[in-house]
Short mmCIF file of C-alpha atoms in Angstrom, two decimals:
data_model
loop_
_atom_site.label_atom_id
_atom_site.label_comp_id
_atom_site.label_asym_id
_atom_site.label_seq_id
_atom_site.Cartn_x
_atom_site.Cartn_y
_atom_site.Cartn_z
CA MET E 11 0.48 0.33 -0.26
CA LEU E 12 1.06 3.52 -0.77
CA ARG E 13 0.89 6.15 1.49
CA VAL E 14 0.49 9.93 0.52
CA ALA E 15 -0.21 12.56 2.44
CA VAL E 16 -1.27 15.78 0.86
CA VAL E 17 -0.21 19.39 2.26
CA GLY E 18 -3.41 21.54 1.37
CA SER E 19 -7.44 21.08 1.56
CA GLY E 20 -8.12 23.68 -1.13
CA PRO E 21 -8.50 22.71 -5.29
CA SER E 22 -5.67 21.36 -5.37
CA GLY E 23 -4.34 19.47 -3.11
CA VAL E 24 -8.68 17.12 -3.29
CA TYR E 25 -7.44 17.17 -7.35
CA ALA E 26 -4.45 15.09 -6.64
CA ALA E 27 -6.36 13.14 -3.81
CA GLN E 28 -8.63 12.15 -6.36
CA THR E 29 -6.68 11.33 -9.17
CA LEU E 30 -4.03 9.11 -6.69
CA VAL E 31 -7.12 7.59 -5.77
CA GLN E 32 -9.36 6.45 -8.45
CA GLN E 33 -5.83 6.12 -11.53
CA ARG E 34 -5.88 1.83 -11.34
CA GLU E 35 -1.90 2.22 -12.25
CA VAL E 36 -1.15 1.74 -8.29
CA PRO E 37 -3.73 0.09 -6.85
CA GLY E 38 -4.04 0.50 -2.55
CA VAL E 39 -2.81 4.40 -2.59
CA ARG E 40 -4.13 6.05 1.27
CA VAL E 41 -4.37 9.60 1.31
CA ASP E 42 -4.78 12.14 3.83
CA VAL E 43 -4.78 15.61 3.48
CA LEU E 44 -3.20 18.09 6.42
CA ASP E 45 -4.90 21.23 6.55
CA ARG E 46 -3.59 23.62 8.91
CA LEU E 47 -6.77 24.89 9.53
CA PRO E 48 -9.92 22.87 10.60
CA ALA E 49 -11.74 23.29 8.73
CA PRO E 50 -11.53 22.19 4.26
CA TYR E 51 -11.71 23.84 1.43
CA GLY E 52 -8.93 26.40 1.19
CA LEU E 53 -10.05 29.38 -1.27
CA VAL E 54 -13.27 27.51 -2.01
CA ARG E 55 -14.06 28.48 1.38
CA TYR E 56 -11.29 31.41 2.52
CA GLY E 57 -10.82 33.05 -0.74
CA VAL E 58 -14.11 32.85 -3.13
CA ALA E 59 -16.21 35.79 -1.98
CA PRO E 60 -19.16 34.38 -0.59
CA ASP E 61 -22.35 36.78 -2.85
CA HIS E 62 -20.58 34.42 -4.98
CA GLU E 63 -22.29 31.27 -4.67
CA LYS E 64 -22.19 28.99 -7.48
CA ILE E 65 -18.21 29.19 -7.54
CA LYS E 66 -18.81 28.75 -3.54
CA SER E 67 -21.09 25.16 -4.38
CA LEU E 68 -17.55 23.68 -5.53
CA SER E 69 -16.76 22.72 -2.61
CA GLY E 70 -19.92 20.33 -2.97
CA SER E 71 -17.37 19.12 -5.04
CA LEU E 72 -14.78 19.22 -3.44
CA ARG E 73 -16.68 17.00 -0.79
CA SER E 74 -17.04 13.93 -2.47
CA VAL E 75 -13.82 13.53 -2.91
CA LEU E 76 -12.96 14.27 1.08
CA GLU E 77 -15.50 11.32 2.06
CA ASP E 78 -13.64 8.67 -0.35
CA ASP E 79 -13.38 6.17 1.92
CA ARG E 80 -9.44 5.90 0.68
CA ILE E 81 -9.27 9.17 2.08
CA ARG E 82 -8.57 10.92 5.16
CA PHE E 83 -9.05 14.65 6.31
CA LEU E 84 -6.78 16.15 9.39
CA GLY E 85 -6.91 19.62 9.78
CA ASN E 86 -5.18 21.74 12.88
CA VAL E 87 -2.18 20.12 11.84
CA GLU E 88 0.73 22.64 10.82
CA VAL E 89 3.19 21.41 8.51
CA GLY E 90 6.33 22.76 9.14
CA GLY E 91 6.09 24.11 12.15
CA PRO E 92 7.63 23.24 15.78
CA ALA E 93 5.69 19.96 15.97
CA LEU E 94 6.10 18.66 12.42
CA SER E 95 8.78 19.20 10.73
CA THR E 96 8.93 18.54 6.61
CA ALA E 97 11.69 15.88 7.35
CA ARG E 98 9.82 14.43 10.15
CA LEU E 99 6.47 14.21 7.70
CA LEU E 100 8.34 12.47 5.39
CA GLU E 101 9.68 9.58 7.40
CA LEU E 102 5.95 9.11 8.33
CA TYR E 103 4.01 8.70 4.22
CA HIS E 104 6.28 7.73 1.20
CA ALA E 105 5.46 10.05 -0.68
CA VAL E 106 4.33 14.33 0.62
CA VAL E 107 2.56 16.84 -2.28
CA TYR E 108 2.78 20.63 -1.25
CA CYS E 109 -0.70 22.61 -2.08
CA VAL E 110 -0.27 24.92 0.19
CA GLY E 111 -0.75 28.21 -2.17
CA ALA E 112 0.59 31.29 -2.54
CA ALA E 113 -0.22 33.24 0.96
CA ARG E 114 1.96 36.44 0.54
CA ASP E 115 0.76 39.67 -1.83
CA ARG E 116 2.61 41.72 -3.41
CA PRO E 117 2.84 45.12 -2.23
CA LEU E 118 2.89 48.42 -3.66
CA GLY E 119 6.19 50.32 -2.97
CA ILE E 120 5.64 52.93 -2.88
CA PRO E 121 5.92 55.97 0.16
CA GLY E 122 3.44 55.98 2.01
CA GLU E 123 1.61 52.00 2.22
CA GLU E 124 1.96 52.23 6.22
CA LEU E 125 -0.64 54.18 6.96
CA ASP E 126 -3.16 53.17 8.55
CA GLY E 127 -6.03 52.20 6.82
CA VAL E 128 -3.57 50.88 3.52
CA HIS E 129 -4.24 47.10 3.22
CA SER E 130 -4.30 43.80 0.79
CA ALA E 131 -7.41 42.70 -0.51
CA THR E 132 -6.36 39.17 0.68
CA ALA E 133 -6.21 40.47 4.14
CA PHE E 134 -10.09 42.77 3.34
CA VAL E 135 -11.04 38.53 1.83
CA SER E 136 -9.89 36.53 4.76
CA TRP E 137 -12.12 39.24 6.98
CA TYR E 138 -14.97 38.81 5.56
CA SER E 139 -14.38 35.17 4.27
CA GLY E 140 -14.27 34.63 8.00
CA HIS E 141 -11.08 33.53 8.46
CA PRO E 142 -9.72 32.53 11.98
CA ASP E 143 -6.35 34.79 10.76
CA ALA E 144 -7.59 37.91 10.21
CA GLY E 145 -7.75 41.51 11.40
CA ALA E 146 -10.92 43.26 11.98
CA PHE E 147 -11.59 46.26 9.33
CA ASP E 148 -13.24 49.00 10.80
CA LEU E 149 -14.90 50.84 8.42
CA THR E 150 -16.20 53.90 10.08
CA GLY E 151 -15.55 56.54 8.91
CA VAL E 152 -14.31 55.63 5.25
CA ARG E 153 -16.58 57.51 2.50
CA ALA E 154 -14.35 56.53 -0.22
CA ALA E 155 -12.19 53.44 -1.00
CA VAL E 156 -9.80 53.44 -3.58
CA VAL E 157 -9.01 49.89 -4.54
CA VAL E 158 -5.65 49.06 -7.04
CA GLY E 159 -5.51 46.39 -9.28
CA ALA E 160 -7.75 44.99 -12.40
CA GLY E 161 -8.37 41.71 -11.44
CA ASN E 162 -10.69 39.22 -10.23
CA VAL E 163 -9.70 38.82 -7.26
CA ALA E 164 -9.68 43.56 -7.01
CA VAL E 165 -13.47 43.48 -9.03
CA ASP E 166 -14.80 41.47 -4.97
CA VAL E 167 -12.94 43.41 -2.76
CA THR E 168 -14.90 46.29 -4.96
CA ARG E 169 -18.49 44.31 -5.23
CA ILE E 170 -18.50 43.65 -1.75
CA LEU E 171 -17.68 47.43 -0.78
CA ALA E 172 -20.54 48.77 -2.14
CA ARG E 173 -22.67 46.20 -2.29
CA GLY E 174 -26.05 46.97 -0.09
CA ALA E 175 -26.70 44.88 3.15
CA PRO E 176 -30.04 43.13 2.37
CA GLU E 177 -27.87 41.32 -0.51
CA LEU E 178 -24.92 40.14 1.44
CA GLU E 179 -27.21 38.89 4.51
CA PRO E 180 -27.95 35.64 3.62
CA THR E 181 -24.25 34.64 2.57
CA ASP E 182 -22.84 32.96 5.23
CA MET E 183 -20.48 35.89 6.15
CA PRO E 184 -19.62 36.59 9.19
CA ASP E 185 -21.76 38.57 11.45
CA ALA E 186 -19.38 41.08 12.41
CA ALA E 187 -18.22 41.25 9.19
CA LEU E 188 -21.37 42.28 7.90
CA GLY E 189 -22.42 45.00 11.24
CA ALA E 190 -19.37 46.94 9.44
CA LEU E 191 -20.32 46.42 5.87
CA SER E 192 -23.92 47.12 6.58
CA GLY E 193 -23.38 49.93 8.34
CA SER E 194 -20.27 51.78 5.87
CA GLY E 195 -21.17 55.53 5.14
CA VAL E 196 -18.55 53.94 2.01
CA ARG E 197 -20.29 56.48 -1.22
CA THR E 198 -17.97 56.07 -4.03
CA VAL E 199 -14.69 53.40 -4.84
CA SER E 200 -12.39 53.65 -7.72
CA MET E 201 -11.17 50.74 -9.47
CA VAL E 202 -7.49 51.85 -10.40
CA ALA E 203 -5.01 50.17 -13.10
CA ARG E 204 -2.01 51.05 -14.04
CA ARG E 205 -2.79 50.15 -18.37
CA GLY E 206 -6.05 50.53 -20.43
CA PRO E 207 -9.09 48.42 -20.64
CA SER E 208 -7.83 45.75 -23.49
CA GLN E 209 -4.69 44.43 -20.35
CA ALA E 210 -7.19 43.96 -17.65
CA ARG E 211 -7.23 41.16 -15.71
CA PHE E 212 -11.00 40.31 -14.56
CA THR E 213 -13.10 38.50 -16.26
CA THR E 214 -16.64 39.40 -18.44
CA LYS E 215 -18.55 37.98 -15.59
CA GLU E 216 -17.31 39.71 -12.47
CA LEU E 217 -17.28 43.41 -14.14
CA ARG E 218 -20.69 42.68 -15.31
CA GLU E 219 -21.71 42.27 -11.44
CA LEU E 220 -20.90 45.63 -10.67
CA GLY E 221 -22.46 47.09 -13.27
CA ALA E 222 -26.00 45.47 -11.97
CA LEU E 223 -25.48 45.79 -8.29
CA ALA E 224 -28.97 48.16 -7.13
CA GLY E 225 -28.30 51.19 -5.99
CA VAL E 226 -25.00 51.81 -7.52
CA GLU E 227 -23.87 53.93 -10.51
CA ALA E 228 -21.15 52.47 -13.40
CA LEU E 229 -18.83 54.86 -13.94
CA VAL E 230 -15.58 54.18 -16.27
CA VAL E 231 -13.68 58.26 -17.58
CA PRO E 232 -14.18 58.05 -21.32
CA ALA E 233 -11.11 59.91 -21.98
CA GLU E 234 -9.20 57.23 -20.63
CA LEU E 235 -11.27 54.08 -22.08
CA ALA E 236 -10.02 55.99 -25.43
CA THR E 237 -6.49 56.21 -24.72
CA ASP E 238 -6.17 52.36 -25.65
CA PRO E 239 -4.92 51.42 -28.60
CA ALA E 240 -7.82 48.57 -29.28
CA TYR E 241 -10.77 50.32 -27.45
CA ALA E 242 -9.97 53.35 -29.66
CA ASP E 243 -9.69 50.99 -32.69
CA GLY E 244 -12.57 48.58 -34.22
CA GLY E 245 -10.60 46.82 -35.79
CA ALA E 246 -8.01 45.70 -33.06
CA ALA E 247 -10.94 45.42 -30.35
CA ALA E 248 -12.09 42.86 -32.95
CA ALA E 249 -8.53 40.76 -32.80
CA LEU E 250 -8.16 40.62 -29.10
CA PRO E 251 -7.89 37.54 -27.22
CA ALA E 252 -12.22 37.05 -26.31
CA VAL E 253 -12.41 38.02 -22.92
CA ALA E 254 -10.44 41.03 -23.70
CA ARG E 255 -12.89 41.79 -26.11
CA ARG E 256 -16.29 41.58 -23.87
CA ASN E 257 -14.86 43.74 -21.54
CA VAL E 258 -14.11 46.67 -23.93
CA GLU E 259 -17.89 45.82 -25.09
CA VAL E 260 -19.25 46.41 -21.44
CA LEU E 261 -17.04 49.13 -20.84
CA ARG E 262 -17.70 50.08 -24.25
CA GLY E 263 -21.84 50.96 -23.02
CA TRP E 264 -20.81 52.02 -19.22
CA ALA E 265 -19.09 54.84 -20.95
CA GLN E 266 -22.38 55.60 -23.27
CA ALA E 267 -24.97 54.89 -20.27
CA ALA E 268 -27.42 57.86 -19.16
CA PRO E 269 -25.91 59.56 -15.60
CA ASP E 270 -28.03 57.92 -12.59
CA PRO E 271 -28.84 60.68 -10.34
CA GLY E 272 -30.57 58.34 -8.13
CA ALA E 273 -27.26 55.88 -6.99
CA ALA E 274 -26.60 55.78 -3.52
CA ARG E 275 -23.12 54.00 -4.17
CA ARG E 276 -20.55 55.11 -7.08
CA VAL E 277 -17.93 52.54 -8.45
CA THR E 278 -15.63 54.25 -10.85
CA LEU E 279 -13.23 51.83 -12.94
CA ARG E 280 -9.78 54.07 -13.39
CA PHE E 281 -7.39 53.47 -16.28
CA TYR E 282 -3.81 54.54 -17.28
CA LEU E 283 -3.07 56.12 -13.25
CA ARG E 284 -0.39 54.22 -11.65
CA PRO E 285 0.12 54.79 -8.02
CA VAL E 286 3.36 57.05 -6.53
CA GLU E 287 2.10 57.87 -3.12
CA VAL E 288 -0.62 57.38 -0.35
CA LEU E 289 -0.65 60.89 1.46
CA GLY E 290 -1.43 60.77 4.77
CA GLY E 291 -2.87 63.16 7.06
CA PRO E 292 -2.11 64.44 10.51
CA ASP E 293 -3.94 61.94 12.11
CA GLY E 294 -1.49 59.37 10.85
CA ARG E 295 -4.47 57.60 8.39
CA VAL E 296 -4.58 57.28 4.76
CA ARG E 297 -6.30 60.70 2.92
CA ALA E 298 -5.52 60.13 -0.37
CA VAL E 299 -4.16 58.24 -3.31
CA ARG E 300 -0.72 60.01 -5.38
CA PHE E 301 -0.95 58.37 -9.49
CA GLU E 302 0.57 59.44 -12.11
CA ARG E 303 -0.89 59.26 -15.23
CA THR E 304 0.58 56.51 -17.66
CA ALA E 305 0.40 56.11 -21.32
CA PRO E 306 0.26 53.33 -23.47
CA ASP E 307 4.27 51.98 -25.01
CA GLY E 308 3.01 50.47 -28.40
CA ALA E 309 5.01 47.39 -26.77
CA GLY E 310 2.29 46.25 -24.49
CA GLY E 311 3.52 48.57 -21.33
CA VAL E 312 2.62 52.49 -19.95
CA PHE E 313 5.33 54.41 -19.30
CA GLY E 314 4.69 57.58 -17.15
CA THR E 315 3.50 60.69 -18.58
CA GLY E 316 4.17 63.00 -15.64
CA VAL E 317 1.18 64.27 -14.89
CA TYR E 318 -0.30 63.54 -11.41
CA GLU E 319 -3.87 63.24 -9.49
CA ASP E 320 -4.95 62.39 -6.70
CA LEU E 321 -8.39 60.38 -5.25
CA GLU E 322 -9.31 60.83 -2.12
CA ALA E 323 -9.48 57.75 -0.11
CA GLN E 324 -10.38 56.86 3.19
CA LEU E 325 -9.09 53.11 2.78
CA VAL E 326 -6.88 51.65 0.18
CA LEU E 327 -6.20 48.33 -0.96
CA ARG E 328 -3.88 46.65 -2.74
CA SER E 329 -4.68 43.67 -5.45
CA VAL E 330 -1.12 43.81 -7.35
CA GLY E 331 -0.55 40.43 -7.26
CA TYR E 332 0.13 37.06 -4.98
CA LEU E 333 3.61 34.77 -3.79
CA GLY E 334 3.63 31.79 -2.31
CA VAL E 335 5.16 31.78 1.28
CA PRO E 336 9.05 29.34 2.27
CA LEU E 337 8.03 26.66 4.37
CA GLU E 338 10.28 25.78 6.65
CA GLY E 339 12.42 22.98 5.53
CA LEU E 340 11.49 23.16 0.94
CA PRO E 341 13.40 24.86 -1.23
CA PHE E 342 11.90 28.24 -2.46
CA ASP E 343 12.67 29.85 -5.60
CA PRO E 344 11.94 34.16 -3.44
CA VAL E 345 11.72 35.84 -7.13
CA ARG E 346 9.05 33.25 -8.51
CA GLY E 347 7.91 32.86 -5.24
CA THR E 348 7.15 28.59 -5.08
CA VAL E 349 8.96 25.23 -4.78
CA PRO E 350 11.52 24.32 -7.91
CA HIS E 351 10.16 21.53 -9.93
CA ALA E 352 10.32 18.94 -13.43
CA ALA E 353 6.75 18.29 -13.77
CA GLY E 354 5.76 18.61 -9.96
CA ARG E 355 8.94 16.82 -7.88
CA VAL E 356 10.79 18.57 -5.61
CA LEU E 357 14.24 19.62 -7.08
CA ARG E 358 17.26 20.03 -4.27
CA ALA E 359 20.23 20.98 -5.47
CA GLY E 360 18.96 21.01 -9.49
CA ARG E 361 18.07 17.06 -8.63
CA ALA E 362 14.12 15.49 -7.78
CA SER E 363 14.04 14.69 -4.07
CA VAL E 364 12.47 11.37 -3.60
CA GLY E 365 9.29 11.49 -1.84
CA GLU E 366 8.39 15.08 -2.17
CA TYR E 367 5.75 16.66 -5.07
CA VAL E 368 4.36 20.19 -5.59
CA ALA E 369 0.87 20.88 -6.76
CA GLY E 370 -0.62 25.00 -6.93
CA TRP E 371 0.11 28.08 -6.91
CA ILE E 372 3.38 27.16 -4.20
CA LYS E 373 4.44 24.89 -8.06
CA ARG E 374 3.25 27.16 -10.89
CA GLY E 375 3.03 30.44 -9.41
CA PRO E 376 -0.75 32.48 -8.96
CA THR E 377 -1.92 31.79 -12.12
CA GLY E 378 -5.54 30.66 -14.18
CA VAL E 379 -9.14 29.84 -12.53
CA ILE E 380 -9.51 27.35 -9.73
CA GLY E 381 -10.17 25.14 -12.46
CA THR E 382 -6.78 25.06 -13.46
CA ASN E 383 -5.75 23.37 -10.40
CA ARG E 384 -6.95 19.96 -12.11
CA PRO E 385 -4.81 19.80 -14.59
CA CYS E 386 -1.82 20.58 -12.40
CA ALA E 387 -2.32 18.03 -9.72
CA LYS E 388 -3.26 15.55 -12.42
CA GLU E 389 0.99 16.38 -13.93
CA THR E 390 2.18 15.86 -9.80
CA ALA E 391 0.45 12.81 -9.01
CA SER E 392 0.91 11.08 -12.16
CA SER E 393 5.17 11.91 -11.60
CA LEU E 394 4.58 10.80 -8.04
CA LEU E 395 2.62 7.50 -9.84
CA GLN E 396 5.83 6.79 -12.16
CA ASP E 397 7.72 6.96 -8.77
CA ALA E 398 5.80 4.79 -7.05
CA GLY E 399 7.54 1.40 -7.53
CA ALA E 400 10.21 2.97 -5.48
CA LEU E 401 8.98 5.19 -2.98
CA ALA E 402 5.98 1.92 -1.87
CA ARG E 403 9.81 -0.39 -0.63
CA ARG E 404 10.74 1.94 1.70
CA GLU E 405 9.25 0.95 5.65
CA LEU E 406 7.29 3.25 7.70
CA PRO E 407 6.31 2.81 11.05
CA GLY E 408 2.85 2.86 11.49
CA ASP E 409 -0.43 4.87 11.53
CA PRO E 410 0.51 8.76 10.69
CA LEU E 411 -2.17 9.70 12.55
CA GLU E 412 -0.45 7.86 16.25
CA ALA E 413 2.18 9.59 15.35
CA LEU E 414 0.40 13.39 15.03
CA ARG E 415 -0.60 13.43 18.21
CA ALA E 416 1.96 11.78 19.80
CA ALA E 417 4.28 15.43 19.02
CA GLY E 418 1.00 16.97 20.35
CA LEU E 419 -1.15 17.45 17.49
CA ARG E 420 -4.69 17.64 17.49
CA PRO E 421 -6.07 16.89 13.60
CA VAL E 422 -9.41 17.40 13.85
CA GLU E 423 -10.81 14.62 11.60
CA TRP E 424 -13.88 14.43 9.21
CA PRO E 425 -16.44 14.19 12.10
CA GLY E 426 -15.43 17.45 13.37
CA TRP E 427 -14.99 18.97 10.19
CA LEU E 428 -19.24 18.56 10.27
CA ALA E 429 -19.66 18.97 13.54
CA ILE E 430 -18.57 22.79 12.95
CA GLU E 431 -20.88 22.45 9.85
CA ALA E 432 -23.22 21.49 11.72
CA ALA E 433 -22.46 24.88 14.73
CA GLU E 434 -21.98 27.35 11.72
CA GLY E 435 -25.99 26.17 10.45
CA GLU E 436 -26.69 26.73 14.71
CA LEU E 437 -24.94 30.21 14.84
CA GLY E 438 -26.73 31.02 10.87
CA ARG E 439 -30.31 29.94 12.39
CA SER E 440 -29.75 32.44 15.61
CA LEU E 441 -29.17 35.62 13.63
CA GLY E 442 -32.28 34.97 11.63
CA ARG E 443 -29.70 33.91 8.58
CA ARG E 444 -29.03 30.75 7.00
CA SER E 445 -25.24 28.81 7.95
CA VAL E 446 -22.43 31.48 9.28
CA LYS E 447 -19.24 31.09 9.47
CA ILE E 448 -16.89 30.26 13.54
CA PRO E 449 -14.43 33.88 12.49
CA ASP E 450 -11.81 32.56 15.25
CA TRP E 451 -10.04 29.61 15.88
CA ALA E 452 -11.33 29.33 19.15
CA GLY E 453 -14.72 28.79 17.94
CA LEU E 454 -13.70 26.77 15.31
CA ARG E 455 -11.50 24.17 17.30
CA GLY E 456 -14.26 24.33 19.99
CA ALA E 457 -16.83 23.77 17.78
CA ALA E 458 -15.03 20.03 17.01
CA GLY E 459 -14.39 18.92 20.44
CA LEU E 460 -10.84 20.23 20.87
CA THR E 461 -12.06 21.12 24.61
#
């Protein structure tokens, strides 16, 4: 029997586990899916916006995999910490697949970024998604917010800031976050990109959602759209990739729409603006962001024009990319933010490390959508299965669960997760809502029975 540990219970980890147990070439594979959190599903639970119920429903398919008798979920297990090193983990299993994502956001690298009120979009998402490591956001006094970035995460946080409370109540958003958003005074949200609309990274579905929010007017600056050669030239627009072409058409419609004087809030997409400084007041809080106007350089990039514009903001969220975080004991490329690998096999000093593999963002970087993790995980699982003959010859000390407990860890098994689910359902009913997330470590562990 081949015993494998998969570290991370998000899509890439679950897809890797599924591929390993469902293949027929190597019989008798058993997989333990380990996660630092007591709850499974990774970014599907803690990264997908709570009002995106269709995408969040993917947890149902992940659940069916984790309920397979050949797969065991072990939450509340931190790998790389003092109780469980990567070397010790490899002693307990024939192979280990690391699917630990990319948890660090890229900074803007500009003066004033340390001011109170400047945060990463990742931190904001973690807060309204109920991640137990998240800090609290106080939106008191926030009238204007600036989101720097032009990807789907930037669109998500923009939409959540602009969305009305009645539309968020049916979600599983933690009650404290819902209360803060419901009582916020945010009236304008500016989402700002340094390049043009044809180069934005958001999907058309996400973009259209911004334009369909109740009580919200979606705006663009026509002159900024016209700066984009592909926007101004109909022939060039027709040659764009399908998503970019549809995005351009949606923005063209916004530019042509009549003003909505009755809108309670406004979302404005700004283009060809590069952040150069965050401006603060005497209280140490952000009051505005200074941008430099950019222009296309003809080669897909932009250059600064020396023209500046300040946008008011009491809240700034940056969403300009993500990097993997080093895991103690694994090699790491700090430039790419990934673990060096060959077809998923971890490379140490240029050679494949026996029994160690990677999948997901820690393997390829923060690219693609949730579905991209499936072929990525399959490639890694295929490499592992090719190595299975040599891996299985090593004798293991026994059931890894007993060794984890002996090390002082308190794994949350599947029944513990089901108890958390039940507690969240009860919490929602007590608040007159549907299931509501428990957003803190003590609450999650207590619900799982780890008193």
